[in-house]
mmCIF file of C-alpha atoms in Angstrom:
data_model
loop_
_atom_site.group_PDB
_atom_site.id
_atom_site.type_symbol
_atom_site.label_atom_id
_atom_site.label_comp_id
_atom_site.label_asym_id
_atom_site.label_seq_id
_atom_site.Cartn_x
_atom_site.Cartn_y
_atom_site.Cartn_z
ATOM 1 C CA UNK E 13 184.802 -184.871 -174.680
ATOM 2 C CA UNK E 14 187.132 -187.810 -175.951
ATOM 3 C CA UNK E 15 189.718 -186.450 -178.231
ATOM 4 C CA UNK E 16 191.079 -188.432 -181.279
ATOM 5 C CA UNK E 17 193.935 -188.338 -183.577
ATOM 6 C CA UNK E 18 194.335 -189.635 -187.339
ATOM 7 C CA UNK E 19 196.979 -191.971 -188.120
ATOM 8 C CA UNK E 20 198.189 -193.820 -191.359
ATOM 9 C CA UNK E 21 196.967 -191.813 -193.733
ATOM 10 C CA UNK E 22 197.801 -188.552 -195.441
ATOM 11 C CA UNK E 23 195.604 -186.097 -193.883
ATOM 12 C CA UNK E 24 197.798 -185.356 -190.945
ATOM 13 C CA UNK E 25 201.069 -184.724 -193.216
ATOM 14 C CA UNK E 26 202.238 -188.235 -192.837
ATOM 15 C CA UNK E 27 202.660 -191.017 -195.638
ATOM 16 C CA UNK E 28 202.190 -193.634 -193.060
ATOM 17 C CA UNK E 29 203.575 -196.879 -195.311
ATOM 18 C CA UNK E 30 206.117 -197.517 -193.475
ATOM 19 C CA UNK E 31 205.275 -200.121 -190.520
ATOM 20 C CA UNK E 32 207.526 -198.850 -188.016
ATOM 21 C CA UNK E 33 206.196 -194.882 -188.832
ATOM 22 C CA UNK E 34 202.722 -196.783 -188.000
ATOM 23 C CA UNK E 35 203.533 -198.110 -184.778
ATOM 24 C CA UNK E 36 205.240 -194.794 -183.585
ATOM 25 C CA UNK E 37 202.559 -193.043 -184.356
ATOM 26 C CA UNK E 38 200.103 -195.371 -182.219
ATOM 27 C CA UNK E 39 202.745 -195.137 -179.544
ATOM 28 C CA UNK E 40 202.833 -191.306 -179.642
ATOM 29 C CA UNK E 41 198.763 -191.389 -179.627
ATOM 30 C CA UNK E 42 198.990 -193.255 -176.278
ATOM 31 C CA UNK E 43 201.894 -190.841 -175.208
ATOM 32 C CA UNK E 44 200.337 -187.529 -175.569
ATOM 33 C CA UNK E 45 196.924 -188.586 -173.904
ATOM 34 C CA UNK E 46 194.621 -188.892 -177.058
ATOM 35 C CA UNK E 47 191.699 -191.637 -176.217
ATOM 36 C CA UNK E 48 191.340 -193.264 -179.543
ATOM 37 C CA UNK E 49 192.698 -192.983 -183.651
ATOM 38 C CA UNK E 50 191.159 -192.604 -186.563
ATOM 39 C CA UNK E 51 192.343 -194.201 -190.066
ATOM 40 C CA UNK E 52 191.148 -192.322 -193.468
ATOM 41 C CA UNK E 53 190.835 -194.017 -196.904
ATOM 42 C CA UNK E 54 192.803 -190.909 -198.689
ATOM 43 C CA UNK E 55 195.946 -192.516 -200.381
ATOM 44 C CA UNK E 56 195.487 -195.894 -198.376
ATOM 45 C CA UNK E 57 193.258 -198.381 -197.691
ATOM 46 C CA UNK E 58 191.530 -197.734 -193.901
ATOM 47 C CA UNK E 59 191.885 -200.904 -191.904
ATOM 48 C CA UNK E 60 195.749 -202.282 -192.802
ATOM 49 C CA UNK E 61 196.773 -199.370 -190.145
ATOM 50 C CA UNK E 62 194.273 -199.735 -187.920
ATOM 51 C CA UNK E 63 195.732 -203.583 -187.083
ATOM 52 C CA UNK E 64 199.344 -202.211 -185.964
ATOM 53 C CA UNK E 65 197.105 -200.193 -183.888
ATOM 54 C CA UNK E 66 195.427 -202.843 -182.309
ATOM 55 C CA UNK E 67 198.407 -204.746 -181.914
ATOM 56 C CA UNK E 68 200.130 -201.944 -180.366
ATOM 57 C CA UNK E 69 197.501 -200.662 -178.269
ATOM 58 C CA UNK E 70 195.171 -202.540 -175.877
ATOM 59 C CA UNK E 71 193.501 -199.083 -175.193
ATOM 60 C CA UNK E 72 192.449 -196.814 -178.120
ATOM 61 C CA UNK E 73 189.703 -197.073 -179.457
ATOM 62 C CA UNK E 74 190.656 -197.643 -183.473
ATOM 63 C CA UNK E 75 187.991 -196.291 -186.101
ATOM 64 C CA UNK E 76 187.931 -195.945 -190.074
ATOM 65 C CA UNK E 77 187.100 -192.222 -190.855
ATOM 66 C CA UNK E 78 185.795 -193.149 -193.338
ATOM 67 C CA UNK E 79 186.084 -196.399 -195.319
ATOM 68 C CA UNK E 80 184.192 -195.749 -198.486
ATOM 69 C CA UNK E 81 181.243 -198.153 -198.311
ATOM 70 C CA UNK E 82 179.727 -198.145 -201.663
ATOM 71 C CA UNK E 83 183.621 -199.033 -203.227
ATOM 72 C CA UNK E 84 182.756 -202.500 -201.426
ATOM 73 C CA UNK E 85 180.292 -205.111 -201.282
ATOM 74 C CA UNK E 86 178.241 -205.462 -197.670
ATOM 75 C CA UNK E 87 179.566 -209.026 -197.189
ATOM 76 C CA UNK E 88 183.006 -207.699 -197.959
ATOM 77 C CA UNK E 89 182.839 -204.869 -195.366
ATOM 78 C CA UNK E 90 180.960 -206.939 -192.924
ATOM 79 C CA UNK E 91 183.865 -209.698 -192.673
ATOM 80 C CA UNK E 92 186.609 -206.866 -192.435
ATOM 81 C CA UNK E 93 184.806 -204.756 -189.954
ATOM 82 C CA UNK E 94 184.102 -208.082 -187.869
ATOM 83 C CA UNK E 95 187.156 -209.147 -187.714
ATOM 84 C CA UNK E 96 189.045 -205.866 -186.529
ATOM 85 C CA UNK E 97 186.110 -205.852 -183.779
ATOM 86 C CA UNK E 98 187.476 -209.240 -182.921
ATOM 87 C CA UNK E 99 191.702 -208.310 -183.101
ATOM 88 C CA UNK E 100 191.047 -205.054 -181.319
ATOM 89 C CA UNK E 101 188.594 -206.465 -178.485
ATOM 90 C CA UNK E 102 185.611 -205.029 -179.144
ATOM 91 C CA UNK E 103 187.659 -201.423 -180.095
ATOM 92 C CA UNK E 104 187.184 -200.979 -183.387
ATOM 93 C CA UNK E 105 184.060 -198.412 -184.705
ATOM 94 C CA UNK E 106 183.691 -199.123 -188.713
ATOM 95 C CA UNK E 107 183.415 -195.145 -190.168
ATOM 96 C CA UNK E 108 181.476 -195.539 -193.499
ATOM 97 C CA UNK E 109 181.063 -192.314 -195.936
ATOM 98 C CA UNK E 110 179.455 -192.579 -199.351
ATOM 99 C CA UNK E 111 181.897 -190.105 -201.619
ATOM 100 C CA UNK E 112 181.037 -188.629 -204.613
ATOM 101 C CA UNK E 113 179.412 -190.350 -208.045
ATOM 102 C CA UNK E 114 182.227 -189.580 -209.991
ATOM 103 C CA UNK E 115 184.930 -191.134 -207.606
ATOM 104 C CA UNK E 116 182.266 -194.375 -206.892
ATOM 105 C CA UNK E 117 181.629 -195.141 -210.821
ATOM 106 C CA UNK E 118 184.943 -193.779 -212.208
ATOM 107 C CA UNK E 119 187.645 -194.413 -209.996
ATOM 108 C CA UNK E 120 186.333 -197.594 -208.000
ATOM 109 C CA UNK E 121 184.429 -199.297 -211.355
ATOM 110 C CA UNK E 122 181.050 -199.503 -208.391
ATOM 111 C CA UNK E 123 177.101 -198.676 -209.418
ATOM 112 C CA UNK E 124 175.777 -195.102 -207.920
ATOM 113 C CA UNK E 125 172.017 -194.099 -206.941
ATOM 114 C CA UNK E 126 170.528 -192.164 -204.190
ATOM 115 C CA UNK E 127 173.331 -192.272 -201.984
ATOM 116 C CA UNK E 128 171.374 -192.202 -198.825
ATOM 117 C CA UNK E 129 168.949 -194.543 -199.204
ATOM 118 C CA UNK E 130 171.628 -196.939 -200.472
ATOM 119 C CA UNK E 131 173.117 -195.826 -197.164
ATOM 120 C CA UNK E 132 170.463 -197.009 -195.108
ATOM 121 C CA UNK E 133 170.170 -200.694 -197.172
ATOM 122 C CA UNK E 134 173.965 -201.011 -196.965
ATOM 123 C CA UNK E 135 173.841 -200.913 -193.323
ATOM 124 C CA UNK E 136 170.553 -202.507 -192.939
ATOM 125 C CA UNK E 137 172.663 -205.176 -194.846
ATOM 126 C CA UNK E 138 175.917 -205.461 -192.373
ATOM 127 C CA UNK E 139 173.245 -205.977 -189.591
ATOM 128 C CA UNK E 140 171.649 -208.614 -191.700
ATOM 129 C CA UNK E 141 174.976 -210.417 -192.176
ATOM 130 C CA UNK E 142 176.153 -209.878 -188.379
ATOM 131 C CA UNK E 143 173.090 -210.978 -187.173
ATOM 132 C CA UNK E 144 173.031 -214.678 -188.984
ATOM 133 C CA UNK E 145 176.801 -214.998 -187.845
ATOM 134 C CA UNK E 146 175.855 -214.351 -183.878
ATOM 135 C CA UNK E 147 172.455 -215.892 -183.763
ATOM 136 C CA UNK E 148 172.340 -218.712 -186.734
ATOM 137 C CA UNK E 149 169.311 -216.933 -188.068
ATOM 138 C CA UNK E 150 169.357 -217.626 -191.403
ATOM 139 C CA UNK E 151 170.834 -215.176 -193.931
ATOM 140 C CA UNK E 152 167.813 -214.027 -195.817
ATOM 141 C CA UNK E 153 168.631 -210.339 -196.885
ATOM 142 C CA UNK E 154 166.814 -208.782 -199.924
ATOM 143 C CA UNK E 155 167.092 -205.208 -200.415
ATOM 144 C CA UNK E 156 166.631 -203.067 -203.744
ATOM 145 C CA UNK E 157 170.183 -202.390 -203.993
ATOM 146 C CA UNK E 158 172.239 -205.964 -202.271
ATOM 147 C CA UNK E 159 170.595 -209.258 -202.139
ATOM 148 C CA UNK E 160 172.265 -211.831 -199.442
ATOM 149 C CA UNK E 161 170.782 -214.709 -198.879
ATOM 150 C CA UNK E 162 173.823 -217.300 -198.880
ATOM 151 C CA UNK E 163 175.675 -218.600 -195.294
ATOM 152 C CA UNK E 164 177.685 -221.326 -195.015
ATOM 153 C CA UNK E 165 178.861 -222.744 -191.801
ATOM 154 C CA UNK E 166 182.530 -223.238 -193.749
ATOM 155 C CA UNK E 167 182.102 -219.161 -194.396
ATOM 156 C CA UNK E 168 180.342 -217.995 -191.065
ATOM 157 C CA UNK E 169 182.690 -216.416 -188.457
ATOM 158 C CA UNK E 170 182.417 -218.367 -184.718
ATOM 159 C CA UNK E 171 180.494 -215.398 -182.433
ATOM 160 C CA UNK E 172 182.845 -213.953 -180.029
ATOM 161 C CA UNK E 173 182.368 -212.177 -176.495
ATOM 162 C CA UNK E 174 182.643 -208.800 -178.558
ATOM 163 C CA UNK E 175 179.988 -208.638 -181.071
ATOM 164 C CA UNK E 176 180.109 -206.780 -184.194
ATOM 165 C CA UNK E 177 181.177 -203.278 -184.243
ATOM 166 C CA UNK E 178 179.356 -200.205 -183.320
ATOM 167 C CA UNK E 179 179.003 -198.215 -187.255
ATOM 168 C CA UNK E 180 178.786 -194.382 -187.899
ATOM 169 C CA UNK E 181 177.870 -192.796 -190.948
ATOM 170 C CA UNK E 182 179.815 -189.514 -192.237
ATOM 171 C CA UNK E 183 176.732 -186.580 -193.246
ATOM 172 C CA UNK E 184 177.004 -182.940 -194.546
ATOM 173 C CA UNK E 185 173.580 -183.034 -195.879
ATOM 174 C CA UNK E 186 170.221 -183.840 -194.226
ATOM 175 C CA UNK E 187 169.580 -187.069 -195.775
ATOM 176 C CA UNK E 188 172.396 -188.754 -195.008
ATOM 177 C CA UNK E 189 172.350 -187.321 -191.367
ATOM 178 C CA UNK E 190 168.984 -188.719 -190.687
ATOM 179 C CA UNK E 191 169.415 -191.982 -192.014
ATOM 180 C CA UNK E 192 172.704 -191.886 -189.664
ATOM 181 C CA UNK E 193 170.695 -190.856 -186.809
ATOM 182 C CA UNK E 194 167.754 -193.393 -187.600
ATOM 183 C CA UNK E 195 169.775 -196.521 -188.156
ATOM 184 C CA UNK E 196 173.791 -196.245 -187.325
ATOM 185 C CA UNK E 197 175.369 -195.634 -183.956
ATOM 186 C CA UNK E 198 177.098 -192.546 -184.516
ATOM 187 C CA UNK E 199 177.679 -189.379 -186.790
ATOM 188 C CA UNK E 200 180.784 -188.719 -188.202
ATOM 189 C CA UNK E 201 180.615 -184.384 -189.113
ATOM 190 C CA UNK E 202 182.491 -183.395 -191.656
ATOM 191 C CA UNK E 203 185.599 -180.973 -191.077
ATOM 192 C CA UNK E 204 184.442 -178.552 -193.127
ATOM 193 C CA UNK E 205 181.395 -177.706 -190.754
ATOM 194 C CA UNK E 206 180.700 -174.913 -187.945
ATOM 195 C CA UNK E 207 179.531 -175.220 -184.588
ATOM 196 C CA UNK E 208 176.506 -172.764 -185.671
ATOM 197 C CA UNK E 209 175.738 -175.334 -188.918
ATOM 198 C CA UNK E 210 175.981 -178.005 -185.949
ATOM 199 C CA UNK E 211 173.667 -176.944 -183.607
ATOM 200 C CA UNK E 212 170.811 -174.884 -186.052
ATOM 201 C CA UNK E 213 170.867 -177.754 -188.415
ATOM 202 C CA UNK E 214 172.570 -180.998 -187.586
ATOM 203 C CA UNK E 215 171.408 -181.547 -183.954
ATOM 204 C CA UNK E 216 167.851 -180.938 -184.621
ATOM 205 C CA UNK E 217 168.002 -183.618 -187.606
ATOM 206 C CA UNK E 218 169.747 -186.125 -185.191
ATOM 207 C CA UNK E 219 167.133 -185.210 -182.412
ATOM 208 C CA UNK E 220 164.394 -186.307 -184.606
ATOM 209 C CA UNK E 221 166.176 -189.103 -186.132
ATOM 210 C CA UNK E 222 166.620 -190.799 -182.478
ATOM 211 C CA UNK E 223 163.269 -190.318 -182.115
ATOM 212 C CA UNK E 224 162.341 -192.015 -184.621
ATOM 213 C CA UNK E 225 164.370 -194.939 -183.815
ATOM 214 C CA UNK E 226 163.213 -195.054 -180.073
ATOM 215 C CA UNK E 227 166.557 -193.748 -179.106
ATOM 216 C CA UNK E 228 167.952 -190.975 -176.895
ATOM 217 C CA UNK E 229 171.282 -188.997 -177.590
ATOM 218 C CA UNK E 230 173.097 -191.670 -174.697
ATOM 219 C CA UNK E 231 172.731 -194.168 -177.602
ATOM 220 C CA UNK E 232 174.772 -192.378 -180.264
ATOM 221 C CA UNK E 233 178.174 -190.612 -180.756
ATOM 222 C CA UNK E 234 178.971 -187.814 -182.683
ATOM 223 C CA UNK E 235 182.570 -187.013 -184.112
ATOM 224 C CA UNK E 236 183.751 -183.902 -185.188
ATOM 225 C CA UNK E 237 187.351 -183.203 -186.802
ATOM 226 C CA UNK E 238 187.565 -179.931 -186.550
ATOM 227 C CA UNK E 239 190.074 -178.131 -188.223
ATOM 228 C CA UNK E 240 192.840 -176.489 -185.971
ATOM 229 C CA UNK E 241 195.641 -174.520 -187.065
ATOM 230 C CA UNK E 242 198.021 -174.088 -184.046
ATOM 231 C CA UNK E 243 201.810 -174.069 -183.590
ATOM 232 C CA UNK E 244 204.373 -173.742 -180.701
ATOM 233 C CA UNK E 245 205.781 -170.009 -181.858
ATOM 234 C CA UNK E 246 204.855 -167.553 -184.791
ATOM 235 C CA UNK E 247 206.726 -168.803 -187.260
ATOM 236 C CA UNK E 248 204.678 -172.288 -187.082
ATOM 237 C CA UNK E 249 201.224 -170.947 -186.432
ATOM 238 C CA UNK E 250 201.695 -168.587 -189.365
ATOM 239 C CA UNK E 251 202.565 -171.605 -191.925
ATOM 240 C CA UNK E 252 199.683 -174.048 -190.221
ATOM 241 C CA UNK E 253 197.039 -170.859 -190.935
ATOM 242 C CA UNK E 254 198.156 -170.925 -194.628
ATOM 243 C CA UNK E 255 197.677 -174.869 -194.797
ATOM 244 C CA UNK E 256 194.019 -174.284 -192.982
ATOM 245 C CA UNK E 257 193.480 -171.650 -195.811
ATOM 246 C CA UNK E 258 194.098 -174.105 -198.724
ATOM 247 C CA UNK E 259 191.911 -176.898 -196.847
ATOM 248 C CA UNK E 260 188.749 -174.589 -196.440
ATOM 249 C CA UNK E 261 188.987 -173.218 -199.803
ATOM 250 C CA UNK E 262 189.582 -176.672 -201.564
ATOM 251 C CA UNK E 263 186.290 -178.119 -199.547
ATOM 252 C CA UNK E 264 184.191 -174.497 -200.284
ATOM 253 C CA UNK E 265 184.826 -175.146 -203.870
ATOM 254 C CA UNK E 266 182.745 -178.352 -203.346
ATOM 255 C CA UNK E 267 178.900 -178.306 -203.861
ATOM 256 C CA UNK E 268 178.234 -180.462 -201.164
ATOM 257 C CA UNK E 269 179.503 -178.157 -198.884
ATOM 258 C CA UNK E 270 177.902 -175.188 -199.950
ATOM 259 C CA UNK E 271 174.860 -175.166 -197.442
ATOM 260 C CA UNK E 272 177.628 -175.029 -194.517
ATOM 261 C CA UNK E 273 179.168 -171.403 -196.323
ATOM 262 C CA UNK E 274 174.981 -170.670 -197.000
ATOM 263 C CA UNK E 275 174.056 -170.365 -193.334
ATOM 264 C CA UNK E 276 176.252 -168.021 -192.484
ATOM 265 C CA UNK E 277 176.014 -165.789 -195.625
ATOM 266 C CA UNK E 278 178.715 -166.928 -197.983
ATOM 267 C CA UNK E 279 177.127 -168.493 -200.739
ATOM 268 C CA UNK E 280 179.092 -165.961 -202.886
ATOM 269 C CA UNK E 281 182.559 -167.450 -201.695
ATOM 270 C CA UNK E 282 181.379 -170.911 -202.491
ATOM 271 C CA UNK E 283 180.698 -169.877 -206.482
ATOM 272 C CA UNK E 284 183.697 -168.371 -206.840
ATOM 273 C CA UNK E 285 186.294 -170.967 -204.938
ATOM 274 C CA UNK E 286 184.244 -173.129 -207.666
ATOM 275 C CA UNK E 287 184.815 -170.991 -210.375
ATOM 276 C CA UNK E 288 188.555 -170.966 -209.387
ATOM 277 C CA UNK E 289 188.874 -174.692 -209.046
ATOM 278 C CA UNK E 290 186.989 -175.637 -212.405
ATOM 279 C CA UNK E 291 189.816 -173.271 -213.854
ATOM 280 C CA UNK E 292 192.355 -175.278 -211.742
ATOM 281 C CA UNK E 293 193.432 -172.222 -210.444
ATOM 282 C CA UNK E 294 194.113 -173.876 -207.155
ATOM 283 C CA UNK E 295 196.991 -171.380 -205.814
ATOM 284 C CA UNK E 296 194.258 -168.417 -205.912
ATOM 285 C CA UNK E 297 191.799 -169.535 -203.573
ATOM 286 C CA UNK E 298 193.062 -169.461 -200.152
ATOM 287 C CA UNK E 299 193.351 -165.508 -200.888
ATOM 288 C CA UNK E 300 189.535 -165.315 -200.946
ATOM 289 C CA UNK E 301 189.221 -167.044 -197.306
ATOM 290 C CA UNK E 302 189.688 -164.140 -195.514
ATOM 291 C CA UNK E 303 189.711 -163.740 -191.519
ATOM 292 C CA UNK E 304 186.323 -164.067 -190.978
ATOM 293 C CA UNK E 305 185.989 -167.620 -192.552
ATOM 294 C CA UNK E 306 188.978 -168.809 -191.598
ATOM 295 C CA UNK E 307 187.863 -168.175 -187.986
ATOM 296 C CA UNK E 308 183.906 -169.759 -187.599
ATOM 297 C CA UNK E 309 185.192 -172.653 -189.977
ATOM 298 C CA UNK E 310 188.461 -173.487 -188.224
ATOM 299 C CA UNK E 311 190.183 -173.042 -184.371
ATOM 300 C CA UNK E 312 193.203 -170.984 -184.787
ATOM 301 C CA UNK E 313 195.438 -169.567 -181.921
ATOM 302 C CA UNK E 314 198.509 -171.455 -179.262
ATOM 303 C CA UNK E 315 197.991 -175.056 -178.103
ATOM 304 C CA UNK E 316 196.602 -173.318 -174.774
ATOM 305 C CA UNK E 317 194.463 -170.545 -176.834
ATOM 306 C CA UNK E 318 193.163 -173.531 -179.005
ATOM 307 C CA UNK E 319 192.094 -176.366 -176.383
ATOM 308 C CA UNK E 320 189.988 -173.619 -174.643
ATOM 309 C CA UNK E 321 188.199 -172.814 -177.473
ATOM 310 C CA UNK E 322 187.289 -175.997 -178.855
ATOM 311 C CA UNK E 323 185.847 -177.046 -175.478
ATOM 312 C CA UNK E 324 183.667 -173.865 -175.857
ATOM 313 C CA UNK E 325 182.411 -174.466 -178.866
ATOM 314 C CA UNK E 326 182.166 -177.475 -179.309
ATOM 315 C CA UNK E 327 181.936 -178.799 -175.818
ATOM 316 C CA UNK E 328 177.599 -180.508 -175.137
ATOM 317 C CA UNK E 329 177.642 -180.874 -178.882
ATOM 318 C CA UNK E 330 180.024 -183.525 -179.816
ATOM 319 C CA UNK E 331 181.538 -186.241 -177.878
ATOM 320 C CA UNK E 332 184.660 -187.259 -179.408
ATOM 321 C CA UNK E 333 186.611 -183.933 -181.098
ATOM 322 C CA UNK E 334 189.612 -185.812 -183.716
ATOM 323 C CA UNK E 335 192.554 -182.969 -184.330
ATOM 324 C CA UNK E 336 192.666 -181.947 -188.051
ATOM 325 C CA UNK E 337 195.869 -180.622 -188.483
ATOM 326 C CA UNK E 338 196.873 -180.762 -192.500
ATOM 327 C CA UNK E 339 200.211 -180.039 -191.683
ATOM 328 C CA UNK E 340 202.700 -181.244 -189.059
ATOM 329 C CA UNK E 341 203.028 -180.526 -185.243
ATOM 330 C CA UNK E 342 205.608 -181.201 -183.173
ATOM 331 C CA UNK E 343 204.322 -184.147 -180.305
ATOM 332 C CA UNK E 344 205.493 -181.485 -177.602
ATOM 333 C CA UNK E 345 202.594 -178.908 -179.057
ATOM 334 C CA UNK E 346 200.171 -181.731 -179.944
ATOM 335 C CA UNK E 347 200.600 -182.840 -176.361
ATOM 336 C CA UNK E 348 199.872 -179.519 -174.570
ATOM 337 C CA UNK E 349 197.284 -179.113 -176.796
ATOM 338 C CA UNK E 350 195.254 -182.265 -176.091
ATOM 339 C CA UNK E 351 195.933 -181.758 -172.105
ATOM 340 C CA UNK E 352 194.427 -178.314 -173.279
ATOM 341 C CA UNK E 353 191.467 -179.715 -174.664
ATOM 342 C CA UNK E 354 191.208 -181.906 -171.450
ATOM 343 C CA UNK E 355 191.664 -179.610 -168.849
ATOM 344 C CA UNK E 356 188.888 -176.960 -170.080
#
């Protein structure tokens, strides 16, 4: 199991806009043993940290988790995607997630429909594009969603040794997993998912998915960030437990996420984090994840406690486990933690 860490954004604790708080944190990624890092689209655009990263590191592998696809054109994703692929030599893995309607017609101005079949076109789409750039075929792309049928040679990238990039799709629900599992490389899991929700009900969707495709589970990656809430004395695991709290009950509020609470039983916790949040009575709903929850949604216990566990759990389901922490750790406990991981 590869294990990742987030940089540049603000789901790790960090603002990340300062340049040389960028390239520490790619230099402490390389330090503490982690094998690649991941760049959100929170607060800040995805790929801006991801080139300090590839400057500054000529082994990580350097991944958006997630850029928000429908927020951009195909074309417009293609050329970005291609050319971190080509700066990071042929390290880069382009994360796309779909978000939510509201955020994709209000905040970004974009059109919304069936966000998993759009999914599929969209990606059908960046192959279309990659494809005329490496081969010369022409562009000829017609879809019911993007139409591309326009390549210049003054506008077509020169192929290089590295090819596009290898894309993964972020899934909750079983529409967008199998249309990860039928046409992208890899599946990026949600953090607000169990190992039980991952093997009754994601595996068996990317099992069949595969199939479809003519593919086996060698051909495609699955990432998990799994929430961890871990600290190097009391004092520090107690405050990280209390951040974990807020995170699961901010994502249980969610809709989308209710299936994941359903499984095990807890439909009832979903409808009332919801009623909370609707109320904005945000500062009430960590109270309502109680032990229980806390514990099958997130890892909690010392760096040593912690790395054993996730290799249990997780350990023949994923293959690349990202650390994620919403608070911060010391790089002495992150450290002993990842060697933790490692070592079990």
């Amino acid at each position: 199991m590869h294990v990742d860490a987030n940089i540049g954004g603000s789901v790790d604790g960090t603002a990340g806009a300062d340049l040389e708080v960028l390239a520490s944190q790619v230099t402490a990624a390389e330090r503490v043993g982690f094998d690649g890092v991941w760049s959100t689209e929170v607060s800040r655009d995805p790929f801006l940290p991801l080139m300090i990263a590839a400057d500054r590191s000529r082994t990580l592998r350097l991944g958006t988790a997630v850029a928000v696809a429908f927020a951009r054109s195909p074309m417009t994703m293609a050329t970005v995607a291609n050319d971190l692929n080509t700066f990071s030599r042929g390290r880069f893995v382009l994360g796309l997630g779909s978000q939510i309607q509201a955020h994709i017609q209000r905040r970004f101005g974009m059109p919304w429909s069936g966000p998993a079949e759009r999914m599929r076109e969209y990606i059908e789409a960046l192959r279309a594009i990659w494809q005329c750039w490496y081969t010369g075929e022409k562009l000829d792309f017609r879809g019911a969603h993007y139409q591309h049928t326009l390549m210049t040679p003054m506008f077509s990238p020169q192929p290089n040794q590295f090819g596009p990039p290898r894309v993964v799709v972020a899934a909750v629900g079983p529409q967008m997993t199998t249309v990860a599992a039928e046409v992208a490389d890899g599946l990026l899991v949600h953090g607000f998912t169990t190992a039980r929700y991952l093997r009754e009900v994601t595996m068996p969707l990317i099992d069949t998915g595969l199939k479809a495709s003519g593919r086996t589970r060698a051909e495609f990656t699955t990432t998990y960030p799994g929430l961890v809430a871990t600290g190097e004395d009391e004092k520090s695991l107690v405050a990280a437990i209390r951040r974990v709290r807020d995170q699961i009950a901010f994502y249980g509020a969610t809709p989308a996420y209710r299936k994941v609470l359903d499984l095990h039983g807890w439909g009832d916790l979903h409808l009332e984090l919801h009623r909370l949040s609707r109320r904005g009575q945000w500062k009430d709903m960590a109270a309502l994840v109680d032990d229980d929850v806390l514990h099958t949604i997130a890892v909690v216990g010392d760096p040593t406690e912690v790395g054993g566990d996730i290799a249990r759990r997780f350990g023949g389901l994923v293959d690349r486990f990202t650390l994620y922490t919403p608070y911060p750790l010391s790089e002495a406990t992150v450290a002993a933690l990842v060697s933790a991981i490692k070592a079990a």
